[in-house]
Short mmCIF file of C-alpha atoms in Angstrom, two decimals:
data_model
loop_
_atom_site.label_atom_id
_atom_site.label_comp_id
_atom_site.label_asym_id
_atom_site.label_seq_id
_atom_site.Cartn_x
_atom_site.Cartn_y
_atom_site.Cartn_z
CA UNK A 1 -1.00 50.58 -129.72
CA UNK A 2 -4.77 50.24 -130.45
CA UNK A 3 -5.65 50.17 -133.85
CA UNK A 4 -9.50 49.84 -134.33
CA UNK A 5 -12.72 49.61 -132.55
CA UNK A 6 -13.50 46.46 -134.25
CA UNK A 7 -16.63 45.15 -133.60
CA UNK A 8 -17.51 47.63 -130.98
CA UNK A 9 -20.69 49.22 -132.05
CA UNK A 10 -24.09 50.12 -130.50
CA UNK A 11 -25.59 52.42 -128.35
CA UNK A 12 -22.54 53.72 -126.72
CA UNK A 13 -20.93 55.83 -129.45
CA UNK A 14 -24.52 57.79 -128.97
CA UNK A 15 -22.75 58.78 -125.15
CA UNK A 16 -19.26 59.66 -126.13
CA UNK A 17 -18.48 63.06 -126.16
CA UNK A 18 -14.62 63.05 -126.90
CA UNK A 19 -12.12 61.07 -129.23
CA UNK A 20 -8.18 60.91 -128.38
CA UNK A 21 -6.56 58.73 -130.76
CA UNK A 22 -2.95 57.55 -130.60
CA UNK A 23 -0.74 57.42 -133.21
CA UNK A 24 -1.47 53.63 -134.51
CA UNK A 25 -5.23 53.61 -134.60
CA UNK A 26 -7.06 53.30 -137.77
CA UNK A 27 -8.43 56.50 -138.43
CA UNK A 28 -10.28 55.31 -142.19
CA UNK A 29 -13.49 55.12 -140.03
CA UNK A 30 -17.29 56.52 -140.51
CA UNK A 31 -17.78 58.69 -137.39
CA UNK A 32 -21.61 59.97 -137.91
CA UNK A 33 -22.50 57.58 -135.44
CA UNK A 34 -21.14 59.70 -132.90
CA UNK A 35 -24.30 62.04 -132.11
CA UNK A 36 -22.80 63.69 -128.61
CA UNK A 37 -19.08 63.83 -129.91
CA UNK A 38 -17.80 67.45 -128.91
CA UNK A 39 -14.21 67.05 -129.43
CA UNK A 40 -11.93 64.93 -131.37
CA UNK A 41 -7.87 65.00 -130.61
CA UNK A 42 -4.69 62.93 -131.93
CA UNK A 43 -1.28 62.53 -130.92
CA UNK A 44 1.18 63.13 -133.37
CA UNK A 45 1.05 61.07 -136.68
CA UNK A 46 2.95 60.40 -139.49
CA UNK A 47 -0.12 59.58 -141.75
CA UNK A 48 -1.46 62.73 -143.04
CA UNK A 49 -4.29 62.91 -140.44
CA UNK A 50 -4.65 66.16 -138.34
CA UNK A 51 -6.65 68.40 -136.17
CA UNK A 52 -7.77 71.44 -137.26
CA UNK A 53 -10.68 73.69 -135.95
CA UNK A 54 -11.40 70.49 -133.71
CA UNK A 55 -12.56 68.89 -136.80
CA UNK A 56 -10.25 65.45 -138.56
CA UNK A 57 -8.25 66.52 -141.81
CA UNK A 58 -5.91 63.54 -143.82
CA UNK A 59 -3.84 65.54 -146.24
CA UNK A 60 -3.56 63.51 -149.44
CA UNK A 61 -0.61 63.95 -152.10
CA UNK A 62 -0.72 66.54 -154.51
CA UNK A 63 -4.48 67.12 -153.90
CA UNK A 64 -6.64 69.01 -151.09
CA UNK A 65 -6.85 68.03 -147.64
CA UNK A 66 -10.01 66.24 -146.73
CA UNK A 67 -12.46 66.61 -143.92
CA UNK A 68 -13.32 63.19 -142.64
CA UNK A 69 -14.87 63.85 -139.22
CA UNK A 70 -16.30 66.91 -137.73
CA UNK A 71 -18.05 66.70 -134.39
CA UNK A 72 -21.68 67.23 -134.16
CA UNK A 73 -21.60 68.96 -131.23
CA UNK A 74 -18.55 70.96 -131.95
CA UNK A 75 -20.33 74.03 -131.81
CA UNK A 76 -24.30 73.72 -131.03
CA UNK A 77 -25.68 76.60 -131.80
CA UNK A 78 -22.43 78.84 -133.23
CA UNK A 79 -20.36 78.67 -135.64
CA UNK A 80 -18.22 76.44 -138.14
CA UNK A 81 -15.51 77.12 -140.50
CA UNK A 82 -14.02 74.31 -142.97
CA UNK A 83 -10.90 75.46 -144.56
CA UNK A 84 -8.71 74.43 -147.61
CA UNK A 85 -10.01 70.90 -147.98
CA UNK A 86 -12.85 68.41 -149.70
CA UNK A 87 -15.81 67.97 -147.45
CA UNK A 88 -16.27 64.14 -147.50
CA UNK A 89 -19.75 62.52 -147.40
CA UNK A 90 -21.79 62.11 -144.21
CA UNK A 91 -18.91 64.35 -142.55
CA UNK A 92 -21.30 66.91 -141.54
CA UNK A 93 -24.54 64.85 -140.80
CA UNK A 94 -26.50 66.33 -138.32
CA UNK A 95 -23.85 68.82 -137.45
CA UNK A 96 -25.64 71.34 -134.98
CA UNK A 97 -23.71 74.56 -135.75
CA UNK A 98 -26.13 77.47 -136.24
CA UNK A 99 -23.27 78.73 -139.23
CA UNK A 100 -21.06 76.87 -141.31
CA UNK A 101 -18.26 79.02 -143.96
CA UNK A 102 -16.38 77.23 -145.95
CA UNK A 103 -13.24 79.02 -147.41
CA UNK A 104 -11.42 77.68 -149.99
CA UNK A 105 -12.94 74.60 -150.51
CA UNK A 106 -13.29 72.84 -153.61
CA UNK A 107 -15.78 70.28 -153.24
CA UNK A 108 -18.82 69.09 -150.69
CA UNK A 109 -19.47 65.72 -151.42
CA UNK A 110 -23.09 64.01 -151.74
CA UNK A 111 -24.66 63.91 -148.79
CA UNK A 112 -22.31 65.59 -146.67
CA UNK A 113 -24.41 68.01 -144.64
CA UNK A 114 -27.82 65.55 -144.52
CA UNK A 115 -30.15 66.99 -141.95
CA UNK A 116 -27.39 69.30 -140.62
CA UNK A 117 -29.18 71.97 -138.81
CA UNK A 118 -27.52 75.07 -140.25
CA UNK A 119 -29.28 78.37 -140.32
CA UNK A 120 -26.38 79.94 -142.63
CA UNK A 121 -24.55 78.66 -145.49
CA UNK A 122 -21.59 80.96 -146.53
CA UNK A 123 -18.68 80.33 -149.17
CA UNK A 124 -15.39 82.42 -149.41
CA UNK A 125 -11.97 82.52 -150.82
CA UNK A 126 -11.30 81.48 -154.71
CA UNK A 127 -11.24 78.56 -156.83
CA UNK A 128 -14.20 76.38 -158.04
CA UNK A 129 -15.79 74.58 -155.37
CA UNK A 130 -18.60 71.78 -156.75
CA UNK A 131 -21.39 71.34 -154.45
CA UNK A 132 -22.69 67.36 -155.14
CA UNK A 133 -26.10 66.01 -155.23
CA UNK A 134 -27.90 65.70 -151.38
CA UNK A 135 -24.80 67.33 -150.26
CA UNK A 136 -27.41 69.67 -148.42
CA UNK A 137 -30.08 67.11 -148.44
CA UNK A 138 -33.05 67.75 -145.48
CA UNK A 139 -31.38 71.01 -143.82
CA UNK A 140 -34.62 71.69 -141.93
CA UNK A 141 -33.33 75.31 -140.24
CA UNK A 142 -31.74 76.40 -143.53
CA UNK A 143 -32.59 80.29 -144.01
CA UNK A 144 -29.48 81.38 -146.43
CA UNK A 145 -27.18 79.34 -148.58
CA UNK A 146 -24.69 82.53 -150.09
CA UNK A 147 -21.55 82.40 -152.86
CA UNK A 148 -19.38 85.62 -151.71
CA UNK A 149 -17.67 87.74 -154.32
CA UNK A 150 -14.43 85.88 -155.74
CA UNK A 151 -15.72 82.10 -154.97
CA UNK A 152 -16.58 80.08 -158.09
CA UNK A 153 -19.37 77.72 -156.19
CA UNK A 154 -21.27 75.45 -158.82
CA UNK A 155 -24.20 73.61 -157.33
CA UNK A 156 -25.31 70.01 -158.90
CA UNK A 157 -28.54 69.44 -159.68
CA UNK A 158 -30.71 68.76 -156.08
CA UNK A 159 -27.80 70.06 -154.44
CA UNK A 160 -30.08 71.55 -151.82
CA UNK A 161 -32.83 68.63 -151.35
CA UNK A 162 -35.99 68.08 -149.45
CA UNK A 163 -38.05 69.78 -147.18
CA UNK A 164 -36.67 73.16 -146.04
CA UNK A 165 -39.54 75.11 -144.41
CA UNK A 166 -37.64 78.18 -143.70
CA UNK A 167 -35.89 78.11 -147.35
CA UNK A 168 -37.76 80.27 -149.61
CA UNK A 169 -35.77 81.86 -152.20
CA UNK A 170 -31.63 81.29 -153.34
CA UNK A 171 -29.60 84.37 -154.33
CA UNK A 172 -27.46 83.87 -157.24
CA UNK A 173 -24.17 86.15 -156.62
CA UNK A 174 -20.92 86.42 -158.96
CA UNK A 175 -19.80 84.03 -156.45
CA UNK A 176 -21.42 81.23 -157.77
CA UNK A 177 -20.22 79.47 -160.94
CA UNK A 178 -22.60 76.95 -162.85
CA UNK A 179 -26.36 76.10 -161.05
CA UNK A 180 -28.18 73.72 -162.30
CA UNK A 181 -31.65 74.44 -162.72
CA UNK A 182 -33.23 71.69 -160.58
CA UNK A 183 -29.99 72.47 -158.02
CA UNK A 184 -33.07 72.99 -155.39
CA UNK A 185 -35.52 69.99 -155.60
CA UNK A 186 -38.06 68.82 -152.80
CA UNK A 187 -38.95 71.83 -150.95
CA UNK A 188 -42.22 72.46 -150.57
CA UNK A 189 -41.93 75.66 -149.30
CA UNK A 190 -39.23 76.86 -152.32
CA UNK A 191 -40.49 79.79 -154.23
CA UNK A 192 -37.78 80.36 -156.94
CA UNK A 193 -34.48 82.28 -157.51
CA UNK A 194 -33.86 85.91 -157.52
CA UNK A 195 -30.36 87.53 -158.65
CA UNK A 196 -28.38 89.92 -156.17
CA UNK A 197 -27.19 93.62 -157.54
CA UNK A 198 -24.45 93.19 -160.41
CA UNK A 199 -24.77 89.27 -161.19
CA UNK A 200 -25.53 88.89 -164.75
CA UNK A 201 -24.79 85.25 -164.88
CA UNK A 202 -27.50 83.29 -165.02
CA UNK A 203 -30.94 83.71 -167.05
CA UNK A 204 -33.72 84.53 -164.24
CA UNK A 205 -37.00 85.26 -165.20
CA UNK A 206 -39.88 85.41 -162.98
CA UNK A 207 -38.15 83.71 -160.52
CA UNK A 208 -37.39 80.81 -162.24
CA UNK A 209 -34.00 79.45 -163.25
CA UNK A 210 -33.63 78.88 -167.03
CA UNK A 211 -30.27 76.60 -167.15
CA UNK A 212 -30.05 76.17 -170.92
CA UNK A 213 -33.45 75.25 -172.10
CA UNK A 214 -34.26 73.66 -169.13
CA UNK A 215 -36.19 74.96 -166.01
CA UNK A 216 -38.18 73.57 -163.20
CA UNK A 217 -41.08 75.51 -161.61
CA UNK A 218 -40.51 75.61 -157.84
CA UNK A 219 -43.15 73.76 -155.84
CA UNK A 220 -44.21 77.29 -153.85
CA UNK A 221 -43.66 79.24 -156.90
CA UNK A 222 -46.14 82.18 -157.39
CA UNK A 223 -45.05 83.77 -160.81
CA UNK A 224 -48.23 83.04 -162.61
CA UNK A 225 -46.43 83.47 -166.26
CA UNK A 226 -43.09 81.50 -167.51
CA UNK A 227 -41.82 83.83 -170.13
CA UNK A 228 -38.58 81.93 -172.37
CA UNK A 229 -35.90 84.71 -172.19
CA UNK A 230 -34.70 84.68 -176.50
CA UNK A 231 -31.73 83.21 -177.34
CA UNK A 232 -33.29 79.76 -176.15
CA UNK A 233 -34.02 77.33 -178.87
CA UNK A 234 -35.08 73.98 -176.90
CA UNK A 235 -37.33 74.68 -173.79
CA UNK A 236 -37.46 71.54 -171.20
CA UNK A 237 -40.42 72.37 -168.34
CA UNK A 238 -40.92 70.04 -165.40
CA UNK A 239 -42.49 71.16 -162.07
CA UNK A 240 -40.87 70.22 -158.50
CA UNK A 241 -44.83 69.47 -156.61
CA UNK A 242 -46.30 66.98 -159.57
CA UNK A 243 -48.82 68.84 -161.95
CA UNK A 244 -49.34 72.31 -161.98
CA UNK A 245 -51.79 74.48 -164.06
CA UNK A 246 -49.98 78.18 -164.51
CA UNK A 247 -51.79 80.66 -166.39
CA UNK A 248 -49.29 81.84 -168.96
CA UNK A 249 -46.53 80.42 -171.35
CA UNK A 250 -44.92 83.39 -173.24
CA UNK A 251 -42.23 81.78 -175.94
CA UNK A 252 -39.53 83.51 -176.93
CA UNK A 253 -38.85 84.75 -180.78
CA UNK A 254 -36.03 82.04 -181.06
CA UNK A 255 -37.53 78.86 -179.91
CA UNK A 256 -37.70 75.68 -182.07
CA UNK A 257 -38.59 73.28 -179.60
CA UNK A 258 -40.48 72.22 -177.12
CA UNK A 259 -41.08 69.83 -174.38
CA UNK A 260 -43.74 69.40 -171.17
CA UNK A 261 -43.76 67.29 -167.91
CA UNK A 262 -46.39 67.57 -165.64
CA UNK A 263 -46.93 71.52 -166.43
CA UNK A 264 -50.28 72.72 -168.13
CA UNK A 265 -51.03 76.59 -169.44
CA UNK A 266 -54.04 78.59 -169.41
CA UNK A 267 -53.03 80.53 -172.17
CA UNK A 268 -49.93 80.48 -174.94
CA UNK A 269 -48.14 83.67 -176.24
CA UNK A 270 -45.10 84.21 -178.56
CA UNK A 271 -42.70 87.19 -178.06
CA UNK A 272 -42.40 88.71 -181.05
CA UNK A 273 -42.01 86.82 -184.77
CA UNK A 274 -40.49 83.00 -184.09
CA UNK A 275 -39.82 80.99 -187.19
CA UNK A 276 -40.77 77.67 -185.55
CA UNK A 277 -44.66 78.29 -183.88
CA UNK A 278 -47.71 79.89 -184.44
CA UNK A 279 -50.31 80.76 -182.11
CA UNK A 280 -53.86 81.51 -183.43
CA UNK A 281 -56.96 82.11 -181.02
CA UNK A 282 -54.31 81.15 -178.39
CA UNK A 283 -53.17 77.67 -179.85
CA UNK A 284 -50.13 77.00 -180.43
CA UNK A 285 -49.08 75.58 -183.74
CA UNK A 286 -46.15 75.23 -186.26
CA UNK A 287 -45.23 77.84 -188.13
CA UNK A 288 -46.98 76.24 -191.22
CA UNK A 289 -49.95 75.32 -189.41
CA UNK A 290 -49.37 71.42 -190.34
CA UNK A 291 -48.93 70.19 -186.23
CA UNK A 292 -51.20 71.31 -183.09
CA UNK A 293 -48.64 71.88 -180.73
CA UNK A 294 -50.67 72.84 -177.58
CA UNK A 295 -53.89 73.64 -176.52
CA UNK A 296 -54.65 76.01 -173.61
CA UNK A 297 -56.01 74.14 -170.60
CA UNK A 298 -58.30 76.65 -169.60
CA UNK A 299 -60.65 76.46 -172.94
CA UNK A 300 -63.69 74.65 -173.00
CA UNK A 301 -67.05 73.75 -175.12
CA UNK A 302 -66.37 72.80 -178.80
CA UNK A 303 -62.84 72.95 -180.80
CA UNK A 304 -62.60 73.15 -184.43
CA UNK A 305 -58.86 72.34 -185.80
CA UNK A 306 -57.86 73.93 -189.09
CA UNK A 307 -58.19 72.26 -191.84
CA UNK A 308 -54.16 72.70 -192.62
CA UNK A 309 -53.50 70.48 -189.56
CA UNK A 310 -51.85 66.96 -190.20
CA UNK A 311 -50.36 66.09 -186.96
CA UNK A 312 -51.77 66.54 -183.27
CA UNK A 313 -49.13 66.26 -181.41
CA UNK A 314 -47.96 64.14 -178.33
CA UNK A 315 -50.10 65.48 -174.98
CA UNK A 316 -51.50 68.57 -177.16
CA UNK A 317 -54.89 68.56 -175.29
CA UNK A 318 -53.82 66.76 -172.14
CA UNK A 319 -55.39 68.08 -169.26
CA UNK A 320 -57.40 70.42 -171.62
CA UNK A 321 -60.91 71.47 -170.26
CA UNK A 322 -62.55 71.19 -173.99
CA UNK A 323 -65.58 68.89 -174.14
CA UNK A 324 -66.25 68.24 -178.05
CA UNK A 325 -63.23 68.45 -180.84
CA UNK A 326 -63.12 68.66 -184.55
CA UNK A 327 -60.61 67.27 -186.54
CA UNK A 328 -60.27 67.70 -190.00
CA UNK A 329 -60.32 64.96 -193.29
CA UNK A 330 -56.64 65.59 -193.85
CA UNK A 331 -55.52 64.58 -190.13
CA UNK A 332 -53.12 61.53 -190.71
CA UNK A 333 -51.45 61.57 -186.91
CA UNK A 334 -53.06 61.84 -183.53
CA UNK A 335 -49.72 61.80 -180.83
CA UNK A 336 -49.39 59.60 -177.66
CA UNK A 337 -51.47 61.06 -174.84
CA UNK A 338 -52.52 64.23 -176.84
CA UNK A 339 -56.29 63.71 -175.01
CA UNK A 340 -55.25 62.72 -171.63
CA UNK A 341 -56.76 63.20 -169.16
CA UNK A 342 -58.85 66.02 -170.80
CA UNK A 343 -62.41 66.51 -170.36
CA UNK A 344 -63.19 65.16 -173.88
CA UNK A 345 -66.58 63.68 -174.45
CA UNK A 346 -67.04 63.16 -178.42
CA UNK A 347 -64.43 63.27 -180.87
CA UNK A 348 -64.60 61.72 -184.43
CA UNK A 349 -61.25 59.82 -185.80
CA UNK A 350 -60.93 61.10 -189.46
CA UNK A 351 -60.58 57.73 -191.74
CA UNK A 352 -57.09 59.17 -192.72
CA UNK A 353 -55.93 58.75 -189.52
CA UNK A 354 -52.43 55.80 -189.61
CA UNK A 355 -51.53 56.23 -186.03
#
């Protein structure tokens, strides 16, 4: 006839290595506490809760089961399998399986495998499974994170988060379904995506993940040029390690816009004819030569802009190793940041200038 551990907290949960519950208790509890727990059993019930696998289940009306405790020490150093259910959050924390499938699942909540020390990461079966933010947060002995054939697996952005040492590169299969392109953020030892035989999904150049227009350079990263596959009209570029110099941007013919954080390029290229930019002697303008877009970081000495240029736009020259600029009479703009940081050291504001 219990129903709760009320008030009963502390070091001893840290000892206890099995749960029997009886068919009153509470079971709407947070069980990551539990850092020894090898084994978790119920009598019967009439509430939806169950054992399966040796892991806690509560079947819920008209929806998936849900996985609400798994023990940590279930299987220290094997294997795992979670099966036709939502993973809930915190339910695998710490778990010390060496493997972990899940088959058939449809969600793993935020946070739900923090710092669990899987080597293996598989998903099976059908039917879109969403992978939440954290929800892989910290995995320190991560090695392989796979979508098999048939699963629809879409991963959140930082779905896989912080440091992951032995986590260099993700696989993109048919199995997976949307990946966002920061869906690995933190890793200092991340080097970028690659696809596996037959998946033409996703847009993977370089090893970087182009999710739309936007993509984030991986903090180990060692591609040296970020070429914009065409068909890509708005380009987004932030980095995953603060600023990074790379030695190449190569736009594609079809992009119109385009937008920086934290990412500087040695030189600027344009695939082919694009309607929107210009590059001359490796600057990158509009098309009608009215805005300086972006100076390459790697030029220095002395910079004459064209006399057609009205506009320097926002962060143009930041980080830019150029020592003396000229602008011309007709300049009316000069953008926020666009000397930052540089290595300027005379520059002459043109009386035309309004902001």
């Amino acid at each position: 006839n219990v129903r709760d551990w009320c008030g009963f907290v502390g070091e001893w949960r840290e000892s206890v290595k099995e749960l029997r519950f009886g068919a009153a208790f509470d079971l709407n509890k947070d069980f990551e506490y539990f850092s020894s727990l090898e084994k978790i059993s119920l009598d019967a019930r009439e509430d939806g809760f169950h054992v399966s696998g040796g892991m806690l289940y509560k079947d819920r009306a008209n929806e998936a089961s849900e996985l609400v405790a798994a023990p940590r020490r279930l299987a220290p150093g094997g294997e795992i399998a979670v099966e036709n259910c939502i993973v809930s959050a915190n339910v695998l924390y710490r778990n010390e399986a060496k493997k972990v499938t899940f088959r058939n699942v449809s969600a793993v909540e935020y946070h739900a495998a923090q710092e669990a020390l899987f080597e293996e990461v598989v998903f099976e079966g059908t039917g879109e499974c969403i992978v939440r933010s954290n929800a892989f947060a910290d995995c320190q002995n991560l090695r392989s994170f796979t979508a098999e054939e048939g699963a629809e697996v879409s991963l959140e952005s930082m779905a896989l988060s912080g440091e992951m040492e032995n986590f260099k590169t993700l696989t993109l299969t048919n199995g997976f379904g949307q990946v966002a392109y920061d869906a690995v953020s933190g890793n200092p030892a991340f080097e970028g995506y690659e696809l596996a035989a037959g998946c033409n999904k996703f847009a993977v150049v370089n090893g970087l993940l182009f999710e739309g227009g936007n993509v984030r350079i991986p903090a180990a990263w060692k591609g040296g040029t970020l070429a914009v596959p065409d068909g890509i009209t708005s380009l987004y570029v932030t980095t995953d390690a603060g600023e990074r110099f790379i030695d190449e941007l190569i736009l594609g013919k079809d992009i119109s816009a385009l937008t920086l954080n934290n990412v500087r390029f040695r030189n600027i290229g344009i695939n082919g004819q694009n309607a929107a930019f210009a590059v001359k002697d490796g600057v990158l303008y509009t098309a009608d030569m009215h805005t300086l877009v972006l100076f390459p970081s790697s030029r220095t000495g002395t910079f004459e802009v064209p006399d057609t240029v009205e506009t320097i736009a926002p962060y143009a020259f930041y980080g830019s190793a150029v020592y003396v600029v000229h602008l011309p009479a007709g300049l009316t703009e000069i953008g926020a940041y666009a000397f930052a940081d540089s290595e300027l050291t005379g520059i002459e504001i043109p009386a035309g200038v309004l902001q």
